[in-house]
Short mmCIF file of C-alpha atoms in Angstrom, two decimals:
data_model
loop_
_atom_site.label_atom_id
_atom_site.label_comp_id
_atom_site.label_asym_id
_atom_site.label_seq_id
_atom_site.Cartn_x
_atom_site.Cartn_y
_atom_site.Cartn_z
CA GLU A 222 -31.14 -12.29 -0.66
CA ALA A 223 -28.87 -15.02 -1.52
CA ILE A 224 -28.33 -15.32 2.21
CA ALA A 225 -31.97 -16.10 2.77
CA CYS A 226 -32.16 -18.51 -0.32
CA HIS A 227 -29.17 -20.78 1.41
CA ASN A 228 -30.87 -20.47 4.80
CA ARG A 229 -33.84 -21.66 3.40
CA VAL A 230 -32.18 -24.70 1.67
CA ILE A 231 -30.34 -25.47 4.88
CA GLU A 232 -33.74 -25.60 6.54
CA LEU A 233 -34.98 -28.01 4.18
CA ASP A 234 -31.76 -30.19 3.93
CA PRO A 235 -29.54 -29.32 7.15
CA ASP A 236 -26.64 -31.71 5.86
CA PHE A 237 -26.68 -29.98 2.22
CA ALA A 238 -22.66 -29.24 2.64
CA GLU A 239 -22.77 -26.95 -0.47
CA ALA A 240 -25.34 -24.63 0.97
CA TYR A 241 -22.86 -23.84 3.78
CA SER A 242 -19.93 -23.40 1.73
CA ASN A 243 -21.85 -20.86 -0.36
CA LEU A 244 -22.90 -18.93 2.64
CA GLY A 245 -19.16 -19.00 3.69
CA ALA A 246 -18.30 -17.55 0.25
CA ILE A 247 -21.20 -14.86 0.53
CA PHE A 248 -20.02 -13.57 4.06
CA LYS A 249 -16.39 -13.78 2.97
CA LYS A 250 -17.01 -11.36 -0.22
CA GLN A 251 -19.08 -9.02 2.63
CA GLY A 252 -16.16 -8.94 4.72
CA ILE A 253 -18.12 -10.84 7.58
CA THR A 254 -15.08 -13.28 8.41
CA GLU A 255 -16.42 -14.83 11.49
CA ARG A 256 -19.71 -15.91 10.06
CA ALA A 257 -17.87 -17.04 6.79
CA LEU A 258 -15.68 -19.34 8.58
CA THR A 259 -18.47 -20.48 11.06
CA ASN A 260 -20.25 -21.78 7.65
CA LEU A 261 -17.36 -23.23 5.74
CA ARG A 262 -16.39 -25.08 8.96
CA LYS A 263 -19.92 -26.50 9.09
CA SER A 264 -19.68 -27.45 5.50
CA LEU A 265 -16.27 -29.34 6.38
CA VAL A 266 -17.86 -31.46 9.03
CA LEU A 267 -20.30 -32.51 6.60
CA LYS A 268 -17.85 -32.91 3.50
CA PRO A 269 -14.28 -32.92 4.64
CA ASP A 270 -12.78 -33.85 1.60
CA ASN A 271 -13.55 -30.53 -0.21
CA ALA A 272 -10.21 -28.89 -1.11
CA GLU A 273 -11.90 -25.58 -2.23
CA VAL A 274 -13.51 -25.27 1.37
CA HIS A 275 -9.82 -25.57 2.81
CA LYS A 276 -8.47 -23.33 0.43
CA THR A 277 -10.94 -20.43 1.40
CA ILE A 278 -10.60 -20.99 5.08
CA GLY A 279 -6.90 -20.58 4.46
CA ILE A 280 -7.36 -17.32 2.37
CA ILE A 281 -9.70 -16.02 5.37
CA LEU A 282 -7.00 -17.07 8.14
CA GLU A 283 -4.20 -15.52 5.90
CA GLU A 284 -6.08 -12.15 5.77
CA GLN A 285 -6.66 -12.46 9.63
CA GLY A 286 -2.96 -12.64 10.13
CA LYS A 287 -3.30 -16.26 11.49
CA ARG A 288 -0.44 -17.85 9.32
CA ASP A 289 -0.07 -20.86 11.12
CA GLU A 290 -3.89 -21.79 10.83
CA ALA A 291 -3.82 -20.73 7.36
CA LEU A 292 -0.67 -22.67 6.42
CA PHE A 293 -2.48 -25.87 8.01
CA SER A 294 -5.57 -25.27 5.61
CA TYR A 295 -3.39 -24.66 2.74
CA GLN A 296 -1.62 -27.92 3.02
CA GLU A 297 -5.15 -29.90 3.73
CA SER A 298 -6.34 -28.53 0.29
CA LEU A 299 -3.09 -29.46 -1.28
CA ARG A 300 -3.45 -32.94 0.32
CA LEU A 301 -6.70 -33.44 -1.11
CA LYS A 302 -6.04 -31.69 -4.58
CA PRO A 303 -2.50 -30.65 -6.23
CA ASP A 304 -2.82 -27.00 -6.84
CA PRO A 305 0.22 -25.19 -8.09
CA GLY A 306 -1.12 -21.81 -7.20
CA ILE A 307 -1.85 -22.79 -3.72
CA GLU A 308 1.68 -24.43 -3.61
CA ILE A 309 3.26 -20.98 -4.44
CA LYS A 310 0.69 -19.11 -2.34
CA THR A 311 1.73 -21.32 0.76
CA ALA A 312 5.57 -21.10 0.20
CA LEU A 313 5.02 -17.26 -0.03
CA LEU A 314 2.82 -16.92 2.89
CA HIS A 315 3.69 -13.87 4.91
CA PRO A 316 3.42 -13.00 8.53
CA ILE A 317 1.33 -9.68 8.94
CA ILE A 318 2.36 -8.54 12.33
CA ASN A 319 6.47 -9.62 12.82
CA LYS A 320 6.95 -10.91 15.90
CA SER A 321 10.56 -10.29 16.38
CA LEU A 322 13.36 -9.15 14.41
CA LYS A 323 14.74 -12.69 14.70
CA SER A 324 11.65 -13.83 13.03
CA ILE A 325 11.97 -11.83 10.18
CA SER A 326 15.21 -12.98 9.18
CA GLN A 327 14.23 -16.56 9.73
CA TYR A 328 11.45 -15.90 7.29
CA ARG A 329 13.44 -14.39 4.59
CA LYS A 330 15.64 -17.34 4.93
CA ASP A 331 13.05 -19.73 4.47
CA LEU A 332 11.51 -17.68 1.34
CA PHE A 333 14.64 -18.05 -0.27
CA ASN A 334 14.77 -21.60 0.07
CA HIS A 335 11.08 -21.91 -0.98
CA ILE A 336 11.74 -20.27 -4.28
CA GLU A 337 14.65 -22.34 -5.09
CA SER A 338 12.54 -25.35 -4.28
CA LEU A 339 9.65 -24.32 -6.39
CA LYS A 340 11.86 -23.37 -9.20
CA GLN A 341 12.80 -27.14 -9.36
CA LYS A 342 9.23 -28.48 -9.55
CA ASN A 343 8.44 -27.51 -13.00
CA LEU A 344 5.19 -25.85 -11.95
CA ASN A 345 2.71 -24.27 -14.48
CA ILE A 346 0.31 -21.73 -13.76
CA GLU A 347 -2.37 -20.19 -16.43
CA ASP A 348 -3.72 -17.36 -14.43
CA PRO A 349 -1.67 -16.06 -11.63
CA PRO A 350 -4.02 -13.56 -10.32
CA GLY A 351 -6.82 -16.11 -9.87
CA GLN A 352 -4.69 -19.13 -8.60
CA VAL A 353 -2.26 -17.51 -6.51
CA GLY A 354 -4.39 -14.41 -5.74
CA SER A 355 -1.89 -12.22 -3.74
CA THR A 356 1.30 -10.26 -3.94
CA ASN A 357 4.61 -9.75 -1.71
CA PHE A 358 2.92 -6.69 -0.03
CA TYR A 359 3.91 -7.51 3.44
CA LEU A 360 7.70 -7.80 2.28
CA ALA A 361 7.95 -3.96 2.64
CA TYR A 362 7.46 -3.90 6.23
CA HIS A 363 10.82 -5.78 7.18
CA GLY A 364 13.11 -2.55 6.65
CA LEU A 365 15.33 -3.73 4.41
CA ASN A 366 16.48 -3.81 0.66
CA GLU A 367 13.87 -5.75 -1.05
CA LYS A 368 15.26 -5.51 -4.66
CA GLU A 369 16.72 -9.34 -4.65
CA ILE A 370 13.56 -11.05 -3.23
CA GLN A 371 11.30 -9.10 -5.50
CA GLU A 372 13.51 -10.00 -8.41
CA LYS A 373 13.58 -13.54 -7.31
CA VAL A 374 9.64 -13.74 -6.81
CA ALA A 375 9.11 -12.12 -10.10
CA SER A 376 11.45 -14.59 -11.88
CA LEU A 377 9.56 -17.53 -10.48
CA TYR A 378 6.37 -16.23 -12.08
CA MET A 379 8.10 -15.61 -15.05
CA ASP A 380 9.34 -19.54 -14.95
CA VAL A 381 5.92 -20.72 -13.87
CA CYS A 382 3.60 -18.66 -16.30
CA PRO A 383 5.95 -17.26 -19.44
CA ASP A 384 2.62 -15.66 -20.69
CA LEU A 385 3.05 -13.14 -18.16
CA LEU A 386 5.55 -11.65 -20.23
CA TRP A 387 2.85 -11.25 -23.08
CA THR A 388 3.54 -8.13 -25.58
CA SER A 389 1.08 -6.18 -27.46
CA ASP A 390 0.68 -6.26 -30.85
CA ASN A 391 -0.38 -2.84 -30.83
CA LEU A 392 2.81 -1.56 -29.41
CA ASN A 393 4.76 0.04 -32.10
CA GLU A 394 1.69 0.78 -34.78
CA LYS A 395 1.58 4.49 -34.03
CA GLN A 396 3.76 6.85 -31.99
CA PRO A 397 3.06 10.50 -31.51
CA GLN A 398 3.94 13.37 -34.13
CA SER A 399 5.13 16.50 -32.53
CA TYR A 400 1.77 17.90 -32.75
CA GLU A 401 -0.14 15.09 -31.36
CA LYS A 402 -0.83 14.26 -27.80
CA ILE A 403 1.07 11.62 -25.76
CA LYS A 404 -1.65 8.97 -24.98
CA ILE A 405 -1.06 8.15 -21.22
CA GLY A 406 -2.92 5.44 -19.55
CA ILE A 407 -3.17 5.85 -15.68
CA ILE A 408 -4.16 2.37 -13.76
CA SER A 409 -4.78 1.63 -10.11
CA HIS A 410 -7.64 -0.28 -8.19
CA TYR A 411 -7.76 2.47 -5.48
CA LEU A 412 -8.65 5.55 -7.55
CA THR A 413 -11.30 6.20 -4.77
CA ASN A 414 -11.18 8.00 -1.34
CA HIS A 415 -8.14 6.23 -0.56
CA THR A 416 -4.50 7.24 -0.11
CA ILE A 417 -3.79 6.65 -3.82
CA GLY A 418 -6.85 8.66 -4.95
CA GLN A 419 -5.98 11.40 -2.36
CA LEU A 420 -2.12 11.84 -3.78
CA ASN A 421 -2.89 11.35 -7.43
CA HIS A 422 -6.29 12.82 -8.42
CA GLY A 423 -4.64 16.50 -8.71
CA ILE A 424 -2.14 14.96 -11.20
CA ILE A 425 -4.84 13.30 -13.22
CA LYS A 426 -7.01 16.50 -13.34
CA HIS A 427 -3.95 18.99 -14.18
CA LEU A 428 -1.79 17.34 -16.78
CA SER A 429 -1.78 19.40 -19.84
CA ARG A 430 -4.41 18.55 -21.96
CA GLU A 431 -2.55 20.33 -24.81
CA ARG A 432 0.33 17.59 -24.35
CA PHE A 433 -1.44 14.52 -22.86
CA HIS A 434 -4.66 12.45 -23.22
CA VAL A 435 -5.28 10.91 -20.05
CA THR A 436 -7.22 7.48 -20.13
CA LEU A 437 -8.23 6.01 -16.69
CA PHE A 438 -8.03 2.25 -16.45
CA ARG A 439 -10.59 0.96 -13.75
CA PHE A 440 -11.87 -2.34 -12.82
CA ILE A 441 -15.35 -3.78 -12.99
CA GLY A 442 -17.10 -3.96 -9.52
CA GLU A 443 -14.70 -1.73 -7.59
CA LYS A 444 -15.79 0.62 -4.58
CA GLU A 445 -17.21 3.66 -5.93
CA ASP A 446 -17.75 6.79 -3.73
CA SER A 447 -17.63 10.64 -4.14
CA LYS A 448 -13.71 10.88 -4.84
CA SER A 449 -14.16 8.08 -7.59
CA GLU A 450 -16.50 10.14 -9.42
CA VAL A 451 -14.88 13.43 -9.28
CA ILE A 452 -11.70 11.60 -10.49
CA ASN A 453 -13.52 9.88 -13.30
CA SER A 454 -14.96 13.53 -14.39
CA ASP A 455 -11.26 14.81 -14.45
CA ALA A 456 -9.88 12.19 -16.77
CA ASP A 457 -10.44 12.39 -20.74
CA GLU A 458 -11.65 8.77 -20.78
CA VAL A 459 -12.52 6.07 -18.32
CA VAL A 460 -12.33 2.40 -19.39
CA GLU A 461 -13.52 -0.49 -17.25
CA LEU A 462 -11.66 -3.62 -17.24
CA PRO A 463 -12.60 -7.13 -16.46
CA ARG A 464 -10.94 -8.69 -13.22
CA LYS A 465 -9.39 -11.33 -15.57
CA LEU A 466 -5.77 -10.64 -16.92
CA LYS A 467 -5.71 -11.69 -20.34
CA PRO A 468 -8.87 -9.78 -21.50
CA ALA A 469 -7.83 -6.96 -19.29
CA ARG A 470 -4.38 -6.52 -20.70
CA GLN A 471 -6.05 -6.96 -24.15
CA ILE A 472 -8.42 -4.20 -23.78
CA ILE A 473 -5.50 -2.06 -22.48
CA ALA A 474 -3.29 -2.77 -25.50
CA GLU A 475 -5.79 -1.72 -27.95
CA HIS A 476 -5.74 1.60 -26.59
CA SER A 477 -2.31 1.99 -28.18
CA LEU A 478 -1.04 3.66 -25.26
CA ASN A 479 2.44 5.79 -25.26
CA ILE A 480 2.78 5.82 -21.62
CA LEU A 481 1.26 3.33 -19.12
CA PHE A 482 1.52 4.93 -15.24
CA TYR A 483 0.90 2.39 -12.46
CA LEU A 484 0.29 4.62 -9.48
CA ASP A 485 0.77 1.33 -7.13
CA ILE A 486 2.32 -2.17 -7.98
CA GLY A 487 2.15 -4.57 -5.36
CA MET A 488 -1.07 -3.81 -3.43
CA ASP A 489 -3.37 -5.37 -5.87
CA PRO A 490 -2.69 -8.90 -7.49
CA LEU A 491 -4.13 -8.20 -10.57
CA THR A 492 -2.16 -4.98 -11.34
CA TYR A 493 0.86 -6.61 -9.97
CA PHE A 494 0.54 -9.39 -12.70
CA MET A 495 -0.46 -7.17 -15.31
CA ALA A 496 2.73 -5.36 -14.84
CA PHE A 497 4.53 -7.96 -16.19
CA SER A 498 3.22 -7.41 -19.75
CA ARG A 499 4.53 -5.08 -22.46
CA LEU A 500 1.53 -2.93 -22.67
CA ALA A 501 3.07 0.30 -23.66
CA PRO A 502 6.31 1.61 -24.99
CA VAL A 503 7.32 3.50 -21.33
CA GLN A 504 5.99 1.90 -18.31
CA CYS A 505 6.40 3.40 -14.92
CA THR A 506 5.18 3.23 -11.26
CA THR A 507 5.54 5.52 -8.36
CA TRP A 508 5.29 5.17 -4.62
CA GLY A 509 2.08 4.40 -4.17
CA HIS A 510 3.53 1.23 -2.74
CA PRO A 511 6.88 2.65 -2.08
CA ILE A 512 9.12 -0.62 -2.84
CA THR A 513 10.66 -1.81 -6.04
CA THR A 514 8.81 -4.26 -8.29
CA GLY A 515 11.20 -6.50 -9.59
CA ILE A 516 9.48 -6.97 -12.73
CA PRO A 517 11.57 -6.25 -16.02
CA ASN A 518 8.95 -4.65 -18.04
CA ILE A 519 8.39 -1.79 -15.35
CA ASP A 520 11.05 0.79 -16.91
CA TYR A 521 10.97 3.65 -14.28
CA PHE A 522 10.29 4.33 -10.73
CA ILE A 523 9.36 8.01 -9.91
CA SER A 524 10.66 8.95 -6.41
CA SER A 525 12.30 12.22 -5.29
CA LYS A 526 15.65 13.68 -4.81
CA MET A 527 13.93 15.04 -1.25
CA ALA A 528 13.41 11.28 -0.55
CA GLU A 529 16.06 9.09 -1.47
CA VAL A 530 19.81 8.44 -0.18
CA PRO A 531 22.62 9.08 -2.45
CA GLU A 532 22.85 5.20 -3.22
CA ALA A 533 19.20 4.58 -3.82
CA GLU A 534 19.65 3.32 -7.24
CA GLU A 535 20.81 -0.08 -5.56
CA HIS A 536 17.17 -0.62 -4.17
CA TYR A 537 15.49 -0.73 -7.62
CA SER A 538 15.43 -2.90 -10.55
CA GLU A 539 13.78 -0.15 -12.62
CA GLN A 540 15.65 3.19 -13.64
CA LEU A 541 15.04 5.71 -10.90
CA ILE A 542 13.77 9.12 -11.51
CA LEU A 543 14.32 11.75 -9.05
CA PRO A 544 12.15 14.92 -9.49
CA ASP A 545 12.77 17.71 -7.05
CA ARG A 546 9.59 17.23 -5.25
CA LEU A 547 7.48 14.33 -4.10
CA THR A 548 5.33 13.81 -7.05
CA THR A 549 1.71 14.74 -5.61
CA TYR A 550 -0.71 17.20 -6.09
CA TYR A 551 -2.58 17.04 -2.69
CA TYR A 552 -6.01 19.09 -1.91
CA ARG A 553 -5.65 20.57 1.21
CA PRO A 554 -7.97 18.71 3.70
CA GLN A 555 -10.35 20.16 6.37
CA LEU A 556 -10.70 19.72 10.01
CA PRO A 557 -14.50 18.66 10.62
CA GLU A 558 -16.87 21.17 11.90
CA ASN A 559 -17.79 19.20 14.75
CA GLN A 560 -14.26 18.38 16.36
CA ARG A 561 -13.92 15.68 19.31
CA SER A 562 -12.66 16.26 22.38
CA ARG A 563 -10.52 13.84 24.56
CA GLU A 564 -13.30 12.92 26.45
CA TYR A 565 -15.04 11.59 23.28
CA PHE A 566 -12.50 9.12 22.88
CA GLY A 567 -12.31 8.33 26.76
CA ILE A 568 -8.72 9.88 27.37
CA SER A 569 -8.18 11.65 30.45
CA GLU A 570 -6.68 15.59 29.87
CA ASN A 571 -3.85 14.40 32.48
CA TYR A 572 -2.20 12.62 29.75
CA ASN A 573 0.56 13.67 27.21
CA LEU A 574 -0.76 12.03 24.07
CA TYR A 575 1.55 10.39 21.63
CA VAL A 576 -0.60 9.18 18.89
CA CYS A 577 0.57 6.89 15.94
CA PRO A 578 -2.51 6.45 13.69
CA GLN A 579 -0.77 3.96 11.27
CA THR A 580 -1.82 0.50 10.23
CA LEU A 581 -0.55 -1.82 12.75
CA PHE A 582 1.67 -4.04 10.18
CA LYS A 583 3.73 -0.55 10.19
CA PHE A 584 4.87 -1.39 13.75
CA HIS A 585 8.38 -2.94 13.16
CA PRO A 586 9.73 -4.62 16.22
CA ASP A 587 12.65 -2.04 16.10
CA PHE A 588 9.82 0.45 17.14
CA ASP A 589 8.94 -1.35 20.36
CA VAL A 590 12.23 -0.12 22.06
CA ILE A 591 11.77 3.46 21.16
CA LEU A 592 8.08 3.20 22.17
CA GLY A 593 8.96 1.43 25.54
CA ASP A 594 11.63 3.78 26.56
CA LEU A 595 9.58 6.83 25.36
CA LEU A 596 6.69 5.66 27.83
CA ARG A 597 9.05 4.82 30.82
CA LYS A 598 10.78 8.43 29.91
CA ASP A 599 7.42 10.18 30.22
CA GLN A 600 5.30 9.05 33.29
CA LYS A 601 2.32 11.14 31.91
CA GLY A 602 2.61 9.64 28.35
CA LEU A 603 -0.24 7.62 26.70
CA LEU A 604 0.39 6.04 23.59
CA VAL A 605 -2.96 5.85 21.43
CA LEU A 606 -3.30 3.43 18.37
CA THR A 607 -6.11 2.36 16.39
CA GLU A 608 -7.12 -1.21 16.16
CA GLY A 609 -6.04 -3.41 13.06
CA LYS A 610 -8.69 -4.23 10.07
CA HIS A 611 -8.95 -7.76 11.81
CA ALA A 612 -8.89 -8.31 15.64
CA ALA A 613 -6.28 -10.75 15.40
CA TRP A 614 -3.67 -8.05 14.32
CA THR A 615 -4.41 -6.00 17.55
CA GLU A 616 -3.97 -9.08 19.97
CA MET A 617 -0.85 -9.94 18.20
CA LEU A 618 0.54 -6.53 18.47
CA GLN A 619 -0.60 -6.25 22.11
CA ASP A 620 0.99 -9.55 23.01
CA ARG A 621 4.23 -8.39 21.37
CA PHE A 622 4.18 -5.35 23.34
CA SER A 623 3.35 -7.25 26.86
CA GLY A 624 6.69 -8.97 26.01
CA THR A 625 8.96 -5.94 24.58
CA PHE A 626 7.97 -3.20 27.09
CA PRO A 627 5.46 -5.18 29.77
CA ASP A 628 6.09 -2.62 32.59
CA VAL A 629 4.67 0.23 30.31
CA SER A 630 2.30 -1.62 28.27
CA ASP A 631 -0.90 -0.43 30.11
CA ARG A 632 -0.37 3.09 28.81
CA VAL A 633 -1.07 1.99 25.29
CA LYS A 634 -4.64 2.63 24.25
CA PHE A 635 -6.23 1.00 21.05
CA LEU A 636 -9.21 3.00 19.71
CA PRO A 637 -11.61 1.29 17.45
CA ARG A 638 -11.29 1.97 13.70
CA LEU A 639 -12.39 5.39 13.04
CA PRO A 640 -14.68 7.02 10.51
CA ARG A 641 -12.93 10.08 9.06
CA ASP A 642 -14.24 12.89 11.15
CA ASP A 643 -12.86 11.14 14.19
CA TYR A 644 -9.89 10.41 12.72
CA MET A 645 -9.16 13.81 11.92
CA SER A 646 -10.15 14.97 15.38
CA LEU A 647 -7.73 12.37 16.94
CA LEU A 648 -4.67 13.88 14.83
CA ASN A 649 -5.76 17.34 16.12
CA ILE A 650 -5.97 16.63 20.01
CA ALA A 651 -2.43 14.65 20.04
CA ASP A 652 0.30 16.33 21.64
CA VAL A 653 2.46 14.64 19.30
CA LEU A 654 2.26 12.63 16.25
CA LEU A 655 4.78 9.59 15.79
CA ASP A 656 6.14 8.10 12.51
CA PRO A 657 7.10 4.60 12.58
CA PRO A 658 10.56 3.96 11.54
CA HIS A 659 11.39 1.48 8.36
CA TYR A 660 7.50 2.53 6.96
CA GLY A 661 6.18 5.90 8.01
CA GLY A 662 3.25 7.78 6.75
CA GLY A 663 2.80 9.58 3.52
CA ASN A 664 -0.79 10.49 3.21
CA THR A 665 -1.07 10.83 7.31
CA SER A 666 1.91 13.16 7.13
CA LEU A 667 0.36 15.63 4.74
CA GLU A 668 -3.06 15.53 6.89
CA ALA A 669 -0.83 16.27 9.95
CA PHE A 670 0.98 19.43 8.29
CA ALA A 671 -2.24 20.78 7.13
CA PHE A 672 -3.19 21.25 10.67
CA GLY A 673 0.34 22.41 11.90
CA ILE A 674 0.56 19.25 14.09
CA PRO A 675 4.03 18.38 14.42
CA LEU A 676 5.48 14.85 13.62
CA VAL A 677 8.52 12.79 14.84
CA THR A 678 10.22 10.91 12.14
CA LEU A 679 13.26 8.83 12.13
CA PRO A 680 14.25 8.46 8.32
CA GLY A 681 16.18 5.12 7.16
CA ASP A 682 17.88 4.02 4.13
CA PHE A 683 14.56 3.44 2.13
CA LEU A 684 11.84 5.37 0.56
CA ARG A 685 9.22 4.04 2.52
CA SER A 686 10.80 5.51 5.72
CA ARG A 687 11.81 8.67 4.36
CA LEU A 688 8.51 10.44 2.78
CA THR A 689 8.10 12.39 5.83
CA LEU A 690 11.35 13.83 5.79
CA ALA A 691 10.85 14.70 2.18
CA LEU A 692 7.88 16.93 3.21
CA TYR A 693 9.85 18.27 6.08
CA ARG A 694 12.72 18.97 3.33
CA GLN A 695 10.13 20.52 1.21
CA MET A 696 9.29 22.80 4.00
CA ASP A 697 12.86 23.54 5.14
CA ILE A 698 11.70 22.57 8.66
CA MET A 699 13.98 19.78 10.41
CA ASP A 700 13.28 20.14 13.91
CA CYS A 701 11.51 17.00 14.24
CA VAL A 702 13.53 14.74 12.12
CA ALA A 703 15.70 12.55 14.09
CA TYR A 704 18.70 10.59 13.50
CA ASP A 705 18.62 7.85 15.97
CA ALA A 706 16.45 6.29 18.27
CA GLN A 707 17.48 8.23 21.48
CA THR A 708 16.82 11.59 19.50
CA TYR A 709 13.47 10.42 18.28
CA ILE A 710 12.53 9.73 22.07
CA GLU A 711 13.92 13.24 23.09
CA ILE A 712 12.25 15.37 20.44
CA ALA A 713 8.70 13.49 20.97
CA TYR A 714 9.32 14.19 24.89
CA ARG A 715 10.21 17.73 24.21
CA LEU A 716 7.14 18.38 22.02
CA ALA A 717 4.85 16.91 24.88
CA ASN A 718 6.33 18.68 27.78
CA ASP A 719 7.41 21.96 26.27
CA ALA A 720 4.48 23.68 25.22
CA ALA A 721 6.18 26.75 24.03
CA TRP A 722 8.30 24.76 21.88
CA ARG A 723 5.84 22.56 20.35
CA SER A 724 3.79 25.94 19.73
CA GLU A 725 6.85 27.40 18.03
CA ILE A 726 7.15 24.21 15.68
CA ALA A 727 3.59 24.25 15.20
CA ASP A 728 3.93 27.79 13.89
CA LYS A 729 6.79 26.99 11.61
CA ILE A 730 4.74 24.51 9.79
CA ASN A 731 1.53 26.30 9.63
CA SER A 732 3.72 29.19 7.93
CA LYS A 733 5.32 27.16 5.43
CA ALA A 734 2.96 24.04 4.81
CA ASP A 735 1.42 25.77 1.75
CA CYS A 736 4.27 24.33 -0.53
CA LEU A 737 2.81 20.91 0.27
CA PHE A 738 -0.42 21.50 -1.52
CA GLU A 739 -1.89 22.12 -4.81
CA ASP A 740 1.52 22.55 -6.00
CA ILE A 741 1.30 22.80 -9.77
CA GLU A 742 5.17 22.47 -10.10
CA THR A 743 4.83 18.60 -9.32
CA VAL A 744 2.65 18.28 -12.40
CA HIS A 745 5.06 19.93 -14.55
CA GLU A 746 8.16 17.68 -13.33
CA LEU A 747 5.96 14.63 -14.33
CA GLU A 748 5.00 16.10 -17.75
CA ARG A 749 8.88 16.93 -18.45
CA PHE A 750 9.73 13.52 -17.44
CA PHE A 751 6.74 11.87 -19.72
CA GLU A 752 8.16 13.60 -22.63
CA THR A 753 11.68 12.70 -21.89
CA ALA A 754 10.95 9.08 -21.40
CA ILE A 755 9.07 9.17 -24.90
CA GLN A 756 11.90 10.56 -26.67
CA LYS A 757 14.25 7.65 -25.43
CA ILE A 758 12.08 4.93 -26.75
CA PRO A 759 14.71 2.83 -28.84
CA ASN A 760 14.44 3.87 -32.58
CA ASN A 761 11.79 6.44 -31.79
CA ASN A 762 13.11 9.62 -33.52
CA LEU A 763 9.72 11.44 -33.03
CA LEU A 764 8.90 14.41 -30.86
CA LEU A 765 12.76 15.14 -30.84
CA GLU A 766 12.01 18.45 -32.41
CA LYS A 767 9.91 19.22 -29.58
CA GLN A 768 11.69 21.58 -27.30
CA LEU A 769 11.29 20.61 -23.24
CA THR A 770 10.68 23.67 -20.98
#
């Protein structure tokens, strides 16, 4: 109806710039980005000095991965109207698909310089989620230790907006006695049919209600689906928060929580900036977004002994907590009733099918060497990927492949983004699944193991590359864990070309994968950590009489 109204306005007055900019904003909200850009650019033709329209175009281009074009739009917006939020956003602007190792190195060098330069400007921001509106999300895909950068970015935000460090007045009003329940708040923007919802639904449902009262914090206007409804029904209380930082954190503070548990920090701007505040005596996060936050008011990062290297504490600004398992309670998925064949996907039976169904920004330049050598080794190999959220992502990765392995890049097939049943069928028809180095799968790996599908992985030094390793360790199966690029290629090639060995690995996975699903001990490990964390609050002598079991 809004679109129809604006189109009618344009019929009456074709030179009304605001009608085009409003249409652009509507299409942007709907995710129809090309129509959004068309209307926004028409608005600029009529009124070229509109800083807000230049900014909105920049935001869309940034989401599409067109960094240079986004940078130009932001600079035009700043030329017309000073805006410290856009100035910071411009300085931190990330590439989505990295061109090369050299470009990663240069970006990081520039980022440090930009942060130091911004610190000298004495900028002031009142509303970081609204004025900046983005996080350091794509840093995690560089394959490097992000602790220093994350701390420097957090320090910048604390300088430009000291109010981020706001502390609740209700913080010490009431702590639980031994006979009272621990009040835990769980927060995420993604408690839906999303990886975060899949990994954590069972934890929300099965936390002991004798010892815990579980409150979910959601945001008004976020996506709702069948999964979100079930998750809501398994909590003691569901609280909707406005998508504004100050009123949202005030509502959380009024619940006088003992523990605030962020399932992910760094994917959603509002929860990222909220994490700077002190809203509960214990504040922790986990591997929904598997890198350190750099934020001083996040006390703990919950990982796993199965996933971390011995020196892993050096990677975190938080105190690292290492339960024996990956702390997920994952419901075993089912294959669709009507499974798709290779023919459905337009793939010949003559190929050995290597499938890597990960989002495209996980494809680090180091992976190109492995993929090129694998396709050269296996002349019958076909690499199958899924297209990016935006067409530009796919185009940029295709261009990179054309430069790094031009002789075999014709044996890379991009499928459209798939509905769930098609996606699950794709996993099942693969000869081999490939886990990207530097940032591998978590949810995808659990789905693969549920169906006995072998997955080749190359763990690195950081958690985000070691989740599949942790799952293999939990099953006590190490046949498909590589220790360098060459062994990765050899394992993948053998799985595709030695049917008997592949069947043997699949049988092992099928016989041992039950330990990964609906494992109540993972919940008990979390419960013990939460109780211990409450005991360690400074000057808190409560719960000490309660023996941990």
